[in-house]
């Protein structure tokens, strides 16, 4: 599949937003969108890890699994790589960049269970992206994730002030709001889809 | 100590993984466009949960606590790969429809959560019952959401036309925004039922 990079960026951020259209990473979407600051922190951590994870899983798949005909070990290999990568990033950041570590710190361990990371790694392999497309798609998908997160956090900060039924509070209203945001993002798919 | 029947029923109602704990929502939203896909996903997750709970419970004294999380991930990933290959061989249609969400069962927080919170501290028998309860609760939630979305979005349930020609299907509920909205409303309904029945 030959795609120009601008198309990949547009589709990954807006038209096929990883969260609102492909439903990857809904758990952190419900969990860390109570405040804008936390959602920005989570978003930054995801951009950081997703880009590195996309590159490393691509290299492992194309230079290790494919040559030895081990494609069926993809899921196991990827999840192990991602969880050890998260640990590694944590250790390296702690030593080399304590400021960034303090900012991202608590979000890093949560990322292991963020299906968006594994999802993007698998999508890259399925779509036969080359290394450049992989990097671009990783960054763009993570930016789309962050945008969705921050929009939701902004709305939820306002929702806290609203008087509503206790039955709908929390998850219920968050999901319905997500539906409305998703509808808005669907408008972009009229311009271009994959 | 909770009784064995409490272990079973809590996963279905009081601690339903989807409606109460909001765990593993990605597949819940993504594959429930039709009832049969939701049911298939539920069964696949149930199988992985059952197997991983059994193995985690069997090795509970053996694995050092410090490396337990990677060990759990490896166990879960193994069973997910089995499900992936089996579905591809025997139900290619379902495999196609569930797509990327089969390998993503690995990161389903429900399965990891049961390994961490239950199976590693309980006997094999109790872990099996726990997995069955949670898995059935998960399957039930996915199937219900699938039925609601399929009826509203396409006018059918499990592929059978039930609304007749007079009903104009709302395409919204077959699309991604509809998934969020339908689940939000189902949560509201479930909360009301729970309150009426006094499970609170």
Coordinates of C-alpha atoms in Angstrom, one line a residue, chain A residues 36-163:
Chain A
X36 CA -6.7 18.6 31.6
X37 CA -3.2 18.4 33.2
X38 CA -3.4 14.7 33.7
X39 CA -4.7 14.1 30.2
X40 CA -1.9 16.2 28.7
X41 CA 0.7 14.2 30.8
X42 CA -0.8 10.9 29.6
X43 CA -0.9 12.1 26.0
X44 CA 2.8 13.1 26.1
X45 CA 3.8 9.8 27.6
X46 CA 1.8 8.0 24.8
X47 CA 3.4 10.0 22.0
X48 CA 6.8 9.2 23.4
X49 CA 6.3 5.5 23.9
X50 CA 4.1 4.8 20.9
X51 CA 6.7 6.2 18.5
X52 CA 9.5 4.2 20.0
X53 CA 7.3 1.1 20.3
X54 CA 6.2 1.4 16.6
X55 CA 9.8 1.5 15.4
X56 CA 11.1 -1.3 17.6
X57 CA 8.2 -3.7 16.9
X58 CA 8.5 -3.0 13.2
X59 CA 12.2 -3.8 13.3
X60 CA 11.6 -7.0 15.3
X61 CA 8.8 -8.1 13.0
X62 CA 10.6 -7.5 9.7
X63 CA 14.1 -8.5 10.7
X64 CA 13.5 -11.3 13.3
X65 CA 10.0 -12.8 13.0
X66 CA 9.5 -12.7 9.2
X67 CA 13.0 -14.2 8.2
X68 CA 12.6 -17.1 10.6
X69 CA 8.9 -17.6 9.6
X70 CA 7.7 -16.9 13.1
X71 CA 4.8 -14.5 12.2
X72 CA 2.5 -16.4 14.5
X73 CA 4.5 -15.3 17.5
X74 CA 3.7 -11.6 16.7
X75 CA 1.3 -11.0 19.6
X76 CA 3.6 -12.6 22.2
X77 CA 6.7 -10.9 20.9
X78 CA 5.1 -7.4 20.6
X79 CA 3.5 -7.4 24.1
X80 CA 6.8 -8.5 25.7
X81 CA 8.7 -5.9 23.7
X82 CA 6.3 -3.2 24.7
X83 CA 6.2 -4.0 28.4
X84 CA 10.0 -4.2 28.7
X85 CA 10.3 -1.1 26.6
X86 CA 8.1 0.8 29.1
X87 CA 10.3 -0.4 31.9
X88 CA 13.4 0.6 30.0
X89 CA 12.1 4.0 29.1
X90 CA 11.3 4.6 32.8
X91 CA 14.9 3.7 33.9
X92 CA 16.6 5.7 31.2
X93 CA 14.4 8.7 31.7
X94 CA 15.0 8.6 35.4
X95 CA 18.8 8.8 34.9
X96 CA 19.0 11.1 31.9
X97 CA 16.1 13.5 32.1
X98 CA 14.7 13.7 35.6
X99 CA 12.4 16.6 34.7
X100 CA 10.7 14.7 31.9
X101 CA 10.6 11.7 34.2
X102 CA 8.7 13.6 36.9
X103 CA 6.3 14.9 34.3
X104 CA 5.6 11.5 32.7
X105 CA 6.5 9.3 35.7
X106 CA 3.1 8.0 36.9
X107 CA 1.7 7.5 33.4
X108 CA 4.4 5.3 32.1
X109 CA 3.5 2.0 33.9
X110 CA -0.2 2.5 32.9
X111 CA 0.9 2.5 29.2
X112 CA 1.7 -1.2 29.2
X113 CA -2.0 -2.0 29.4
X114 CA -2.9 0.7 26.9
X115 CA -4.1 -1.3 23.9
X116 CA -3.4 1.7 21.6
X117 CA 0.3 0.9 21.7
X118 CA -0.1 -2.7 20.8
X119 CA -2.8 -1.8 18.4
X120 CA -0.7 0.6 16.4
X121 CA 2.2 -1.9 16.3
X122 CA -0.1 -4.5 14.8
X123 CA -1.8 -2.1 12.4
X124 CA 1.6 -1.0 11.1
X125 CA 2.5 -4.6 10.4
X126 CA -0.8 -5.4 8.9
X127 CA -0.7 -2.4 6.6
X128 CA 2.8 -3.3 5.3
X129 CA 4.1 0.2 6.2
X130 CA 7.8 0.9 5.5
X131 CA 9.9 2.3 8.3
X132 CA 9.2 5.9 7.5
X133 CA 5.4 5.3 7.3
X134 CA 5.6 3.4 10.6
X135 CA 7.3 6.3 12.4
X136 CA 4.9 8.9 10.9
X137 CA 1.8 6.7 11.7
X138 CA 3.0 6.1 15.2
X139 CA 3.5 9.8 15.9
X140 CA 0.3 10.8 14.2
X141 CA -1.9 8.2 15.9
X142 CA -0.5 9.3 19.3
X143 CA -1.2 13.0 18.5
X144 CA -4.8 12.0 17.6
X145 CA -5.0 10.1 20.9
X146 CA -3.8 13.2 22.8
X147 CA -6.2 15.5 21.1
X148 CA -9.1 13.3 21.9
X149 CA -8.0 13.0 25.5
X150 CA -7.6 16.7 26.0
X151 CA -10.9 17.6 24.4
X152 CA -12.6 15.1 26.7
X153 CA -10.8 16.4 29.8
X154 CA -11.9 19.9 29.0
X155 CA -15.5 18.8 28.7
X156 CA -15.5 16.7 31.8
X157 CA -14.1 19.6 33.9
X158 CA -17.2 21.5 32.9
X159 CA -19.5 18.5 33.4
X160 CA -18.4 18.3 37.0
X161 CA -20.3 21.5 37.6
X162 CA -23.5 20.2 36.1
X163 CA -26.4 18.9 38.1

